[in-house]
Tab-separated table of C-alpha atoms and ligand atoms in Angstrom:
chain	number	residue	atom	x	y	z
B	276	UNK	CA	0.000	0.000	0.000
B	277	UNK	CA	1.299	3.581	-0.565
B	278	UNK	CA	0.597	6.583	0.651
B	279	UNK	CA	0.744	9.729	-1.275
B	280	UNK	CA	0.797	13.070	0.235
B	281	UNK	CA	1.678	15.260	-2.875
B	282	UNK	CA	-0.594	15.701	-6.364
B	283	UNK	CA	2.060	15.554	-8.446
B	284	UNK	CA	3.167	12.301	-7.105
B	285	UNK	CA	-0.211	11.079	-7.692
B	286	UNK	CA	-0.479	12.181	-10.949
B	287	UNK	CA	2.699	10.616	-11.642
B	288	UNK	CA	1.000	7.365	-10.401
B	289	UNK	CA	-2.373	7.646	-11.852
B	290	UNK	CA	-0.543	7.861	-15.360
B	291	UNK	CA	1.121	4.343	-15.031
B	292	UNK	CA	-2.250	2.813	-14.222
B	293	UNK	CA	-3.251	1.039	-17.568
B	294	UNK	CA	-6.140	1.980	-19.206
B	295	UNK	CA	-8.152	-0.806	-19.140
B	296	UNK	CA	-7.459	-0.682	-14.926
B	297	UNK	CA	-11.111	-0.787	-12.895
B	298	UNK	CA	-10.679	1.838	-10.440
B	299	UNK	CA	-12.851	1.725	-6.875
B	300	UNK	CA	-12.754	4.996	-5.280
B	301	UNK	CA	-13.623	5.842	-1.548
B	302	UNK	CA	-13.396	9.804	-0.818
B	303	UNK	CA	-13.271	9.973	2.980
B	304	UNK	CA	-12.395	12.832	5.516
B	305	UNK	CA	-10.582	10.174	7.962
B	306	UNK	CA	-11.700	8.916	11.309
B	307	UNK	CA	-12.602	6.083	9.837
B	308	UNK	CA	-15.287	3.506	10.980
B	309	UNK	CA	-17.298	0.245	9.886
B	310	UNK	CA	-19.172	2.129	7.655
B	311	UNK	CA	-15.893	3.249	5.956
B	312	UNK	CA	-14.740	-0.126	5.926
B	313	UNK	CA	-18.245	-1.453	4.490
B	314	UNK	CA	-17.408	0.783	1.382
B	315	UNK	CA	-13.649	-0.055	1.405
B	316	UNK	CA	-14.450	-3.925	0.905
B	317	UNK	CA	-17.258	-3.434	-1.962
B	318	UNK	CA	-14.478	-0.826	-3.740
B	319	UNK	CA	-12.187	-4.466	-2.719
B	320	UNK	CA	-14.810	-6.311	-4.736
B	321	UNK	CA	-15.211	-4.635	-7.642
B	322	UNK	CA	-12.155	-3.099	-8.407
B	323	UNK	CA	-8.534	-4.088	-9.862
B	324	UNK	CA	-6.794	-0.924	-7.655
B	325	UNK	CA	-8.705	0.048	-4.189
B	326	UNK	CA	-7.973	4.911	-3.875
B	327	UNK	CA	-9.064	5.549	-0.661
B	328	UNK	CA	-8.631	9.873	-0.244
B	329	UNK	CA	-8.501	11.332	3.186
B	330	UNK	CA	-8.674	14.821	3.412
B	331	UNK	CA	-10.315	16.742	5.853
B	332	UNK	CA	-11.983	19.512	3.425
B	333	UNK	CA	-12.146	23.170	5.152
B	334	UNK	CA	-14.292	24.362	2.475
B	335	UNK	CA	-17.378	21.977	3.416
B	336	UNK	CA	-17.227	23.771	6.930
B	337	UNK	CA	-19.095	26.509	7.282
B	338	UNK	CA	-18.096	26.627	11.212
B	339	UNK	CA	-14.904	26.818	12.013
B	340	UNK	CA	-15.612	25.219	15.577
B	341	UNK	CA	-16.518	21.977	13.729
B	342	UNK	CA	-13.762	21.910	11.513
B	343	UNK	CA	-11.086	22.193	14.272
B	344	UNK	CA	-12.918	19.831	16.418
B	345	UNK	CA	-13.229	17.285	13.258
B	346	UNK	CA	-11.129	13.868	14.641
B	347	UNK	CA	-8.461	13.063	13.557
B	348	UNK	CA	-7.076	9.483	13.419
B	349	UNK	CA	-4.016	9.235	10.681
B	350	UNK	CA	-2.310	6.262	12.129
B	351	UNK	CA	-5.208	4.259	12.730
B	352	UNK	CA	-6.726	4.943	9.176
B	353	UNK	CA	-3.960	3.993	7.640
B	354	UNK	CA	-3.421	0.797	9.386
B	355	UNK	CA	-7.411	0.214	8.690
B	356	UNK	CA	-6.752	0.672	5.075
B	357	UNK	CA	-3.603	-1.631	4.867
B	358	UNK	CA	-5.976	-4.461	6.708
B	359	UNK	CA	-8.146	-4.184	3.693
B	360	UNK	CA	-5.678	-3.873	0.826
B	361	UNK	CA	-6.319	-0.705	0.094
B	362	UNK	CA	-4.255	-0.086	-2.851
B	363	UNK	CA	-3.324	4.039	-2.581
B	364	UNK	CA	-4.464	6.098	0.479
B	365	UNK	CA	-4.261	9.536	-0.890
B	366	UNK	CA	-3.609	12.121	1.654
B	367	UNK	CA	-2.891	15.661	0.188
B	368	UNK	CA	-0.822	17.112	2.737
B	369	UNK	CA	-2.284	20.898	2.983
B	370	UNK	CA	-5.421	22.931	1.669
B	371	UNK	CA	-3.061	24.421	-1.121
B	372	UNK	CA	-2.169	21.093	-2.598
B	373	UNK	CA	-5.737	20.345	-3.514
B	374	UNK	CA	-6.950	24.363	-4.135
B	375	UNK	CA	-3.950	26.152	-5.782
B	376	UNK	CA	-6.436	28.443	-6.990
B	377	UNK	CA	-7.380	29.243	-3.403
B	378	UNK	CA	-11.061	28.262	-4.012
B	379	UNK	CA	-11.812	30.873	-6.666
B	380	UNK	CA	-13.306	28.035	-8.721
B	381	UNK	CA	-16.110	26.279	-7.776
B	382	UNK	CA	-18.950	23.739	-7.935
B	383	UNK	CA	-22.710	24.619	-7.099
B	384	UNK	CA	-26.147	22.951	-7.293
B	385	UNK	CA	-28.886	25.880	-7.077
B	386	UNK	CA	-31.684	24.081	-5.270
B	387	UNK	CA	-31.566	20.359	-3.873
B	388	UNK	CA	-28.266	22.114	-1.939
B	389	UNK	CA	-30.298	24.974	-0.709
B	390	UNK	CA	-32.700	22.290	1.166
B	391	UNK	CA	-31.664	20.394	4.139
B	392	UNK	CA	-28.157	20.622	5.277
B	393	UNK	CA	-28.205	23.423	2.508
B	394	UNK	CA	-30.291	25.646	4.857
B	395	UNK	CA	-28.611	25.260	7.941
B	396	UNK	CA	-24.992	24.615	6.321
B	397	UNK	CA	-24.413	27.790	3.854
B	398	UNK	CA	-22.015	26.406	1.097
B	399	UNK	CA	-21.698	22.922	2.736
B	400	UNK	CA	-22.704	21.344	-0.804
B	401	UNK	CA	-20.482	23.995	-2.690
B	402	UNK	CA	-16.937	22.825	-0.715
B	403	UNK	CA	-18.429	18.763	-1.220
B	404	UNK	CA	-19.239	18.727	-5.174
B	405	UNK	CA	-16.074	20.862	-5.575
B	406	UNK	CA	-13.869	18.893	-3.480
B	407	UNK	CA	-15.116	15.610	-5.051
B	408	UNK	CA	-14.902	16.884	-8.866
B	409	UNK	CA	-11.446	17.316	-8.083
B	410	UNK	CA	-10.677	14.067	-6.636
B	411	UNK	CA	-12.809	12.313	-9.091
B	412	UNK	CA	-10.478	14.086	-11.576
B	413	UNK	CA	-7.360	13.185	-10.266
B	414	UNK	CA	-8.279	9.617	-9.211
B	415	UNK	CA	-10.257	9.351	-12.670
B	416	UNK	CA	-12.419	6.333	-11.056
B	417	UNK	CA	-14.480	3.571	-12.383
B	418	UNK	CA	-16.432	3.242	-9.661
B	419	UNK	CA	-16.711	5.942	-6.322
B	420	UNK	CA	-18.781	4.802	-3.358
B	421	UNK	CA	-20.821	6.920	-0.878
B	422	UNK	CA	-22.793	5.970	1.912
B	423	UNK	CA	-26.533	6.503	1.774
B	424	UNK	CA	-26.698	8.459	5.694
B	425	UNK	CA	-25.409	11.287	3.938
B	426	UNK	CA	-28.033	11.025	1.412
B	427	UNK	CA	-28.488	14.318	0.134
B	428	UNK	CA	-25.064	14.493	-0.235
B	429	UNK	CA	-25.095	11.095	-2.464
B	430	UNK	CA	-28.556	12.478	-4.419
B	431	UNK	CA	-26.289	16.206	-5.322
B	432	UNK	CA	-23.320	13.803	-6.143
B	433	UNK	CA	-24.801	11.914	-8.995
B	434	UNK	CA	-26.469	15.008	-9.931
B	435	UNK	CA	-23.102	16.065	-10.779
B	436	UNK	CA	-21.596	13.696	-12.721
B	437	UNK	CA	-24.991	13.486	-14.531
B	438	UNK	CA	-24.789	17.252	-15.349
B	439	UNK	CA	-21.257	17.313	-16.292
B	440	UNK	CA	-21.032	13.546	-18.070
B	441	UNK	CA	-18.603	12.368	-15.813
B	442	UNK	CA	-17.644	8.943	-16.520
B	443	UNK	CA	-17.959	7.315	-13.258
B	444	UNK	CA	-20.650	5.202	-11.801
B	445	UNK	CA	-21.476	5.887	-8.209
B	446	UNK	CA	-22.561	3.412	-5.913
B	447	UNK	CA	-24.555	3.879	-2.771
B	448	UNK	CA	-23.649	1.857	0.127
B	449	UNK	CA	-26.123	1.267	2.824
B	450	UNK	CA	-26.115	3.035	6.318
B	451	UNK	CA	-24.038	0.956	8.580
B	452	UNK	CA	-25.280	1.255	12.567
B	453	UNK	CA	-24.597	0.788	16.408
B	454	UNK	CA	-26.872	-2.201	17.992
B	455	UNK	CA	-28.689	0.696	19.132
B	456	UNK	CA	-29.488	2.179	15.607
B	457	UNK	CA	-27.218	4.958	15.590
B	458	UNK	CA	-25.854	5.381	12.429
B	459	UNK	CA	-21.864	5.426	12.283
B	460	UNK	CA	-20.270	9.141	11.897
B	461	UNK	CA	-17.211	9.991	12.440
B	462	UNK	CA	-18.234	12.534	14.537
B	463	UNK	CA	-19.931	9.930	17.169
B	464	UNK	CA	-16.358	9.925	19.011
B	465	UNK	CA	-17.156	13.604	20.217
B	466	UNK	CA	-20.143	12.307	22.475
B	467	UNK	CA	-19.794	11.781	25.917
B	468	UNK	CA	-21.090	8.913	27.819
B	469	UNK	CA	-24.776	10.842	28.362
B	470	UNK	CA	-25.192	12.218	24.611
B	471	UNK	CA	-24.293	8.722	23.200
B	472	UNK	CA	-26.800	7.400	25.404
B	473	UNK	CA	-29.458	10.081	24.151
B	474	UNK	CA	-28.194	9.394	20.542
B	475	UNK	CA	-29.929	6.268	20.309
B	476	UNK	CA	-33.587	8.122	19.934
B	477	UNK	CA	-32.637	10.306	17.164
B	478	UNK	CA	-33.196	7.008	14.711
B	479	UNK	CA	-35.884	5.995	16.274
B	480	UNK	CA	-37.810	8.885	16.587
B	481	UNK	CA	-37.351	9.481	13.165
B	482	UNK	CA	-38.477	5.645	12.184
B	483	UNK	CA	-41.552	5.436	14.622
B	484	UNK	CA	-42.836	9.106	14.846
B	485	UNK	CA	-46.514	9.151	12.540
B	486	UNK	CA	-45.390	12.774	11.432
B	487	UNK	CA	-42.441	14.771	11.016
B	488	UNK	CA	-43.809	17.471	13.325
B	489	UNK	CA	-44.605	14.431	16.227
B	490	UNK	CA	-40.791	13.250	15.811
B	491	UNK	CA	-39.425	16.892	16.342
B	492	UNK	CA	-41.935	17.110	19.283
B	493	UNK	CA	-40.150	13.950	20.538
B	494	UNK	CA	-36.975	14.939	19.877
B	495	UNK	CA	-37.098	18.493	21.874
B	496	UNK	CA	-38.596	16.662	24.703
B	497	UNK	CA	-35.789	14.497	25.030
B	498	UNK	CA	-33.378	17.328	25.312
B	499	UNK	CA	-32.023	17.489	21.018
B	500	UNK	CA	-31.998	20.562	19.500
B	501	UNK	CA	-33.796	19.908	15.987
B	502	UNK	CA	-32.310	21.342	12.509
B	503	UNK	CA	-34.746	20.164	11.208
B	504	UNK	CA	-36.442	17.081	10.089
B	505	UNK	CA	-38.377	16.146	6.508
B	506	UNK	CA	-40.303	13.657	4.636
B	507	UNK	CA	-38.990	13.813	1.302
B	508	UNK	CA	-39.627	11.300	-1.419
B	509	UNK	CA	-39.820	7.832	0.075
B	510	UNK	CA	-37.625	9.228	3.040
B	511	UNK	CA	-37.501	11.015	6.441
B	512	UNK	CA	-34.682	13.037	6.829
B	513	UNK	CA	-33.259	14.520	9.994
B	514	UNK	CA	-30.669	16.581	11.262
B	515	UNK	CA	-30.103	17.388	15.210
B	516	UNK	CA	-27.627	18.582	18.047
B	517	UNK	CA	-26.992	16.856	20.992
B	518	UNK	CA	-24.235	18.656	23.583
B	519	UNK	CA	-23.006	20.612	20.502
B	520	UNK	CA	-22.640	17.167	18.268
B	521	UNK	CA	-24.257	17.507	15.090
B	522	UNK	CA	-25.827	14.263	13.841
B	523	UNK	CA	-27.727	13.573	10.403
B	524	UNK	CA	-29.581	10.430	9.661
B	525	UNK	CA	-32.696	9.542	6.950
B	526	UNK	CA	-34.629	6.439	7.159
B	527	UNK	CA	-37.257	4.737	4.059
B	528	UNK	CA	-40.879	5.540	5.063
W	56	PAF	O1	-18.657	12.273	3.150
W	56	PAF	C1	-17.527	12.756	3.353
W	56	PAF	O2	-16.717	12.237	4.114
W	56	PAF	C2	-17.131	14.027	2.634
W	56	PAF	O3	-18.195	14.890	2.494
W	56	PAF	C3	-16.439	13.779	1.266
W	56	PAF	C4	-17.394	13.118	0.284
W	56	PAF	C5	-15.225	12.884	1.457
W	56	PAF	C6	-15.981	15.105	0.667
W	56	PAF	O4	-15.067	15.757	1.487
């Protein structure tokens, strides 16, 4: 396995891989967890050469608490990666490396990203589809994979590379959770012993509540302070802070 810190070494690498090579791509911000390692082994699967990118991406923050709070685990995700053959972990080493323009160019979606995280993140979805265009072009892959808790982010991803006939199919990979039904994020780490407890309602709440407005009604009671939550297509989609730990999650109606 090799890890590559620079784009110009990568590039240099990316141009010996032969054309014919099936690429499996898995664009990650570190702190990895099962449900990284759930889309690691289907990349494993399908693919001649496993990319896994780490890069915790500033411009997707839109507070700069969160960002410098964001975990970060470099020697366990690499050892993660090496127990599951990962092929190239590719971990540009500083903001410039991956924006030499210094973010003057970028990637927006006018109203899916407005919606949702959109409305409580402002250019959340701008720093994601820009960050991933670039890494899809770099990494040119034949397949990328996403996991479906970050849904909207998944729905405004293939709405990309739709719009902009990228040549890469994307594959959704289902929500991986606790025993408990918390879904796995990265940022679960930050809650203490109380909040992970608490955690455990902000599924179910969403699953059993008869209407959006009942779960939120739950959810204040039991101490969460709602983003929001919304039935959407054949999903209900929710976002919520608990002790100043964001957590998203959607569930199939
Ligand atoms: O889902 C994530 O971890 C990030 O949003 C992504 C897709 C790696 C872009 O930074």
């Amino acid at each position: 396995m090799r890890v590559v810190r620079t784009i110009a070494e990568w590039r240099s690498l990316r141009a010996q891989f032969g054309a014919s090579a099936c690429v499996g791509f898995v664009p990650t911000m570190g702190a990895l967890h099962a449900g990284h390692e759930s889309l690691i082994e289907s990349a494993r699967r399908e693919s001649d050469i496993v990319v896994l990118s780490i890069f915790v991406n500033p411009t997707q923050f839109n507070n700069p608490e969160d960002l410098e709070k964001y975990p970060v685990t470099t020697e366990q995700d690499i050892a993660l990666a090496r127990k599951h053959s990962v092929d190239y972990v590719l971990m540009p080493e500083s903001m410039t490396e991956l924006y030499p323009d210094g973010y003057r160019y970028k990637v927006s979606e006018i109203e899916f990203s407005q919606e949702l995280c959109g409305a409580h993140r402002p250019g959340h979805f701008d720093g994601v589809l820009t960050v991933v265009m670039k890494l899809f072009n770099l990494v040119r892959p034949t397949r990328a994979y996403f996991g479906e808790k970050d849904f909207q982010q998944l729905e405004l991803i293939r709405g990309m590379v739709n719009s902009f006939f990228m040549d890469v199919k994307i594959v959704a990979c289902p929500t991986v959770r606790e025993a408990d039904g918390l879904a796995l994020s990265s940022r679960n780490v930050r809650l203490n012993e109380n909040a992970r407890k608490k955690s455990q309602s902000f599924p179910l709440a969403l699953m059993s509540a008869p209407t959006v407005e009942a779960a939120r009604a739950k959810l204040e009671e039991l101490g969460f302070a709602v983003d929001y939550v919304v039935d959407k297509g054949n999903r209900r989609f929710g976002a919520v802070s608990v002790d100043g730990v964001r957590l998203i999650d959607n569930v199939e109606r």
